[in-house]
mmCIF file with all atom_site columns, C-alpha atoms in Angstrom:
data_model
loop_
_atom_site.group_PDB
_atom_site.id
_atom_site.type_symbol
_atom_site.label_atom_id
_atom_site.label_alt_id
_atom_site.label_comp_id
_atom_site.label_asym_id
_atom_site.label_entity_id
_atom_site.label_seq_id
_atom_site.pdbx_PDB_ins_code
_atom_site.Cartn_x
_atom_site.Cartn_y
_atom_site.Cartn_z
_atom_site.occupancy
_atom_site.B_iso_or_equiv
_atom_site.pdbx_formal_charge
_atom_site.auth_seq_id
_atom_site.auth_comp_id
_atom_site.auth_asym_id
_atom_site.auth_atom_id
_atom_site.pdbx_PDB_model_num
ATOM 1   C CA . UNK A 1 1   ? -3.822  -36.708 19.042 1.00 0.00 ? 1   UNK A CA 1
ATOM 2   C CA . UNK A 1 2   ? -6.446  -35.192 17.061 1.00 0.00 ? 2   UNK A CA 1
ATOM 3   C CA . UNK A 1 3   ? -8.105  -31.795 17.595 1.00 0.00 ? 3   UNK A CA 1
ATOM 4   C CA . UNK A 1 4   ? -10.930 -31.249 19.267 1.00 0.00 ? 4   UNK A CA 1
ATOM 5   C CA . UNK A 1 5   ? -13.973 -28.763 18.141 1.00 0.00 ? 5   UNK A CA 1
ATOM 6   C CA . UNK A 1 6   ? -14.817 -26.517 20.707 1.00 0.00 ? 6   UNK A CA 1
ATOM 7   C CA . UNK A 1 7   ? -17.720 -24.333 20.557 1.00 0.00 ? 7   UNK A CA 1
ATOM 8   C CA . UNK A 1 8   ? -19.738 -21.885 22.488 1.00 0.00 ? 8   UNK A CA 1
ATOM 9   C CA . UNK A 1 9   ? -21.239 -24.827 25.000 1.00 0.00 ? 9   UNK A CA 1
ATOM 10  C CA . UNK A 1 10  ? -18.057 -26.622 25.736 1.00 0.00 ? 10  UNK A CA 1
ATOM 11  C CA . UNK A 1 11  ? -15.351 -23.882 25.662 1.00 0.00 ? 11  UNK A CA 1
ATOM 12  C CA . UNK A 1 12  ? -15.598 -23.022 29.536 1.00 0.00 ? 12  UNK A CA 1
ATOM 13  C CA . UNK A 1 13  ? -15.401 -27.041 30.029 1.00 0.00 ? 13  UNK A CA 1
ATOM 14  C CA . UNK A 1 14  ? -12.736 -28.164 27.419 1.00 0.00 ? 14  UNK A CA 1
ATOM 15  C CA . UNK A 1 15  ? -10.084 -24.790 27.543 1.00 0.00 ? 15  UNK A CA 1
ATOM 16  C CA . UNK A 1 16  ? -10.846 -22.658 30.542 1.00 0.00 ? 16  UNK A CA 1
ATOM 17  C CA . UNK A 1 17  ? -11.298 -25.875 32.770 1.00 0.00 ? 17  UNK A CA 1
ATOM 18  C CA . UNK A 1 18  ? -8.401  -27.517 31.386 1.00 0.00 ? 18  UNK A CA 1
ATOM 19  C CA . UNK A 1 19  ? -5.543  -27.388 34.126 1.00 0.00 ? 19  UNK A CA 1
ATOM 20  C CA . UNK A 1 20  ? -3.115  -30.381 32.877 1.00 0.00 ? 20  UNK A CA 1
ATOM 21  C CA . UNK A 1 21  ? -1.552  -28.978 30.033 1.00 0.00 ? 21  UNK A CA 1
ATOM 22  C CA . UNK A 1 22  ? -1.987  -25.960 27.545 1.00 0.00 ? 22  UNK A CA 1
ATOM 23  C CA . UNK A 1 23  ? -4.581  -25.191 25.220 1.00 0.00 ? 23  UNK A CA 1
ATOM 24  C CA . UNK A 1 24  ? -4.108  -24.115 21.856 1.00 0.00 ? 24  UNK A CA 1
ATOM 25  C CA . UNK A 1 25  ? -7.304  -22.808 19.779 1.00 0.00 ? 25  UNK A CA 1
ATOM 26  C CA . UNK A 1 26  ? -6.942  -21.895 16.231 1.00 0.00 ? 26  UNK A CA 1
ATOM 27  C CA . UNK A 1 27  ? -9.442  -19.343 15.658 1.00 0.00 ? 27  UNK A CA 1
ATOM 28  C CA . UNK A 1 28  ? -11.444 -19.939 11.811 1.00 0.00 ? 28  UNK A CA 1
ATOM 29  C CA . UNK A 1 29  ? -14.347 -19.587 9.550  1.00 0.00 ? 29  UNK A CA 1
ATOM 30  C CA . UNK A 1 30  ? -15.172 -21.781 6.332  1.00 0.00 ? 30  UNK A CA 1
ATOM 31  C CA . UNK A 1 31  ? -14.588 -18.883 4.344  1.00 0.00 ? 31  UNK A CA 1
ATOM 32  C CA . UNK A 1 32  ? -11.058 -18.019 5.223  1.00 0.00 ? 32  UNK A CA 1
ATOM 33  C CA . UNK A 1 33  ? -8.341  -18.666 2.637  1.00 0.00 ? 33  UNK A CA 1
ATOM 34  C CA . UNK A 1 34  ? -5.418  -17.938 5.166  1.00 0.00 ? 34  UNK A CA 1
ATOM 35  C CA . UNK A 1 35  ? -7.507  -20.479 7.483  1.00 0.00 ? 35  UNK A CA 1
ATOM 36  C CA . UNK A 1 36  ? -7.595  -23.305 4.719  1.00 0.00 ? 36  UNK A CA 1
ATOM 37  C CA . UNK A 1 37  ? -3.815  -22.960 4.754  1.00 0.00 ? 37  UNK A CA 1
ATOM 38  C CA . UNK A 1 38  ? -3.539  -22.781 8.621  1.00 0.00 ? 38  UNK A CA 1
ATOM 39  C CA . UNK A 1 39  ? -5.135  -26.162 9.134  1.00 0.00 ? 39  UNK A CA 1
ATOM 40  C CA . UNK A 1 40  ? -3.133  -28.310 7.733  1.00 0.00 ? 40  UNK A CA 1
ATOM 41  C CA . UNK A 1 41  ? 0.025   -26.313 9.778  1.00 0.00 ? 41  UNK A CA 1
ATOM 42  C CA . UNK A 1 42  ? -1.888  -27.222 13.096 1.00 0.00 ? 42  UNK A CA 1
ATOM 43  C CA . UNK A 1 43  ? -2.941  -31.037 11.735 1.00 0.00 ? 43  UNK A CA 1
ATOM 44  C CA . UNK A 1 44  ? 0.981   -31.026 11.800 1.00 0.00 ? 44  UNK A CA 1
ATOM 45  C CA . UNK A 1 45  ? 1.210   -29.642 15.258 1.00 0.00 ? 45  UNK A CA 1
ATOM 46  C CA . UNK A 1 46  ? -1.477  -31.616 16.515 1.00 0.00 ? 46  UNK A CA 1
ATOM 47  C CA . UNK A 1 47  ? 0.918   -34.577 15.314 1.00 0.00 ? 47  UNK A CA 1
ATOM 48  C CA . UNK A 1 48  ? 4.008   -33.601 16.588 1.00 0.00 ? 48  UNK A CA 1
ATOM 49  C CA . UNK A 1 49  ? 3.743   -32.498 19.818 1.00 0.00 ? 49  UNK A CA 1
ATOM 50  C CA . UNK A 1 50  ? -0.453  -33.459 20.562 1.00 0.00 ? 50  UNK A CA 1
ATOM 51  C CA . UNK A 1 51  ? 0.324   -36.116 23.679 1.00 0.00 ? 51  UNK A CA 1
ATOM 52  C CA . UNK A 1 52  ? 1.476   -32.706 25.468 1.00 0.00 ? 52  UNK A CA 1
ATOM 53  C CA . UNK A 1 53  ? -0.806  -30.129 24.837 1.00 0.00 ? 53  UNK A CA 1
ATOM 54  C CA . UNK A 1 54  ? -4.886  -30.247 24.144 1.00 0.00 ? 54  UNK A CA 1
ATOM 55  C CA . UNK A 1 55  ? -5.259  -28.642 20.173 1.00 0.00 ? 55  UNK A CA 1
ATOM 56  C CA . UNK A 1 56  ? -8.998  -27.080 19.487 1.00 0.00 ? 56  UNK A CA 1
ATOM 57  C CA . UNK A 1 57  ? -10.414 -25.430 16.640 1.00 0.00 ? 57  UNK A CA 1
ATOM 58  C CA . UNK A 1 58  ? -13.311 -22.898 17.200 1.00 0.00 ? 58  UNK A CA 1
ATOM 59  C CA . UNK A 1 59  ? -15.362 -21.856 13.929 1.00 0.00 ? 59  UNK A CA 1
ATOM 60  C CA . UNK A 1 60  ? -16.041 -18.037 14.913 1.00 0.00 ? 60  UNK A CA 1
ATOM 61  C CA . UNK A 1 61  ? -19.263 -18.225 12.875 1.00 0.00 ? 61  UNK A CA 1
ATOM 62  C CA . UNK A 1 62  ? -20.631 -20.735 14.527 1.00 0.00 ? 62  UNK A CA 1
ATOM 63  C CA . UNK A 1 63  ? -19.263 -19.912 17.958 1.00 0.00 ? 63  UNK A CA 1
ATOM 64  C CA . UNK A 1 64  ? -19.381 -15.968 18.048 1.00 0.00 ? 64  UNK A CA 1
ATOM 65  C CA . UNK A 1 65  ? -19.622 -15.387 21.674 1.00 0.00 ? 65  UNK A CA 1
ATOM 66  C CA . UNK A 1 66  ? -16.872 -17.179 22.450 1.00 0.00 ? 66  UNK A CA 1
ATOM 67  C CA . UNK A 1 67  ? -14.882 -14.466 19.936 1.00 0.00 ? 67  UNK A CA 1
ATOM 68  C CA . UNK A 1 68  ? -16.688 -12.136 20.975 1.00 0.00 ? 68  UNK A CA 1
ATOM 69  C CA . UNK A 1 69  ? -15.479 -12.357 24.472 1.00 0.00 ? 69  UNK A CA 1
ATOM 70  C CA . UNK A 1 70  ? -12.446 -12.888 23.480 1.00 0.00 ? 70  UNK A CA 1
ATOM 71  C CA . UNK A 1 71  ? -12.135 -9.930  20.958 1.00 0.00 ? 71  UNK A CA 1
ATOM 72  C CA . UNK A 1 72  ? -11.122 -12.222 18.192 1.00 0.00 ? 72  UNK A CA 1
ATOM 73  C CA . UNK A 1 73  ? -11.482 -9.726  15.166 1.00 0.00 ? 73  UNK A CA 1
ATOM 74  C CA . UNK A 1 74  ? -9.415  -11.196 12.558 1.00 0.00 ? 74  UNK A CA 1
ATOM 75  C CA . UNK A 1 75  ? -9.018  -14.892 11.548 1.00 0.00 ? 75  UNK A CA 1
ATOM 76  C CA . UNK A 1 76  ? -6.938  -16.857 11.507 1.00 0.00 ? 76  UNK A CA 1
ATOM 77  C CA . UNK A 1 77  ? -6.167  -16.500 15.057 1.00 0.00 ? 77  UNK A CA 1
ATOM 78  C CA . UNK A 1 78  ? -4.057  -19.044 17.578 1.00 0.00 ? 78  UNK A CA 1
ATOM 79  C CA . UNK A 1 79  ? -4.333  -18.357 21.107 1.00 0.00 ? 79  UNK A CA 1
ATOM 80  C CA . UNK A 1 80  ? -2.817  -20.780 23.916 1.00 0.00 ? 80  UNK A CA 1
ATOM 81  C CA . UNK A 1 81  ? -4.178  -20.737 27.704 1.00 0.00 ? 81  UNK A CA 1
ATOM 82  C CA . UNK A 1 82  ? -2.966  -22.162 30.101 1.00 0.00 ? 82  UNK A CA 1
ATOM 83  C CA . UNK A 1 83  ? -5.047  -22.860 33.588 1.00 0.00 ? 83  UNK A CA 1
ATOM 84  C CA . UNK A 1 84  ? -7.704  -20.984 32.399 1.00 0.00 ? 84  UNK A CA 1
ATOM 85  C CA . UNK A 1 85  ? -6.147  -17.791 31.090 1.00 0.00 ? 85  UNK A CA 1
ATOM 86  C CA . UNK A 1 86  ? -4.705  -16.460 27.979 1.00 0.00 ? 86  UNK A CA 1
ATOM 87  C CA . UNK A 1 87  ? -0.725  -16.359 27.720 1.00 0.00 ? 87  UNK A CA 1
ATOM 88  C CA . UNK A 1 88  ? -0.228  -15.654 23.882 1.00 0.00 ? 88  UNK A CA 1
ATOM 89  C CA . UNK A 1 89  ? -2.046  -14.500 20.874 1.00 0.00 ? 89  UNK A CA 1
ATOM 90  C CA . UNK A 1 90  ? -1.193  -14.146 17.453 1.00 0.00 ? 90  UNK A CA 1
ATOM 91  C CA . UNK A 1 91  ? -3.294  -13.207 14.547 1.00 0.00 ? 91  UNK A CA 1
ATOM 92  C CA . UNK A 1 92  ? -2.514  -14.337 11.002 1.00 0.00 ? 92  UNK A CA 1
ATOM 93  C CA . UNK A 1 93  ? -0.931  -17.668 9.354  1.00 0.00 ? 93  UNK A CA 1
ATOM 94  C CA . UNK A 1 94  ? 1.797   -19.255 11.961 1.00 0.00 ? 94  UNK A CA 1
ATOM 95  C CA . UNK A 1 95  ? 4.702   -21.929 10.594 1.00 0.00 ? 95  UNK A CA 1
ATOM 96  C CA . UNK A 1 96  ? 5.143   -24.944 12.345 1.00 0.00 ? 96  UNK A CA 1
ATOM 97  C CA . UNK A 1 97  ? 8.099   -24.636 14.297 1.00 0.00 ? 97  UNK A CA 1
ATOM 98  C CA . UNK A 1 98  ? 7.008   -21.138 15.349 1.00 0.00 ? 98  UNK A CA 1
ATOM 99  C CA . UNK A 1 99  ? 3.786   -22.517 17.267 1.00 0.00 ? 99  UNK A CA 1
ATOM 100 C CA . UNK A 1 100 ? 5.732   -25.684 18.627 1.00 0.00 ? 100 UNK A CA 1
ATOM 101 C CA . UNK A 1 101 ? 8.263   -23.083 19.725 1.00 0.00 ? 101 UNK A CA 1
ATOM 102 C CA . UNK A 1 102 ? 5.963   -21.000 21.648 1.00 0.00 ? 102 UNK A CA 1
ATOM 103 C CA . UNK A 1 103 ? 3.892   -24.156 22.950 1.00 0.00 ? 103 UNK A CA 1
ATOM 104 C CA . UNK A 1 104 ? 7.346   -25.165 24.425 1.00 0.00 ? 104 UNK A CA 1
ATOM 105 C CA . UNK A 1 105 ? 7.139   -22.454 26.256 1.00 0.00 ? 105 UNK A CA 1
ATOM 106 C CA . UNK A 1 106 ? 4.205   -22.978 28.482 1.00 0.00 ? 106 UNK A CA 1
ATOM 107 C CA . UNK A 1 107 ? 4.604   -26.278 29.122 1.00 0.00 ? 107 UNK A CA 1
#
């Protein structure tokens, strides 16, 4: 499954709405180095285990209300909700198995 963008028009629709199965967002900007290397980590994610759970990517820059609300102050960031709310955060560069591990979780 491939990621979707989501931005500060469609977040409400395509992660707060989304009651089926869990969101994960991955937090970036353009200019991040630790993002450029996150990417490709969720691109594997996104392949692995992307039939079960809906994978976005927000660009903070582009979208900063949506951080803003969310107090997103340091990128990379993965977040996963689930039914609308936030169950886990975690700020910095994530291994594979890590996120699939805590996806698992809230499935």
């Amino acid at each position: 499954m491939a990621e979707l963008t989501v931005n500060d028009r469609n977040f409400q629709t395509e992660v707060l709405d989304e009651k089926t199965k869990p969101v994960l967002i991955d937090f970036w900007a353009v200019w991040c180095y630790p993002c450029k290397i996150q990417g490709p980590i969720i691109d594997e994610v996104a392949r692995e285990i992307g039939n079960r759970v809906k994978i976005a990517k927000i660009e903070v820059d582009e979208s900063p209300t949506t951080a803003s609300k969310l107090n997103i102050l340091s990128i990379p960031t993965l977040a996963i909700f689930k039914s609308g709310q936030m169950v886990w955060q975690g700020v910095g560069v994530h291994q594979k198995q890590a996120i699939i591990d805590e996806l698992k979780k809230h499935l």
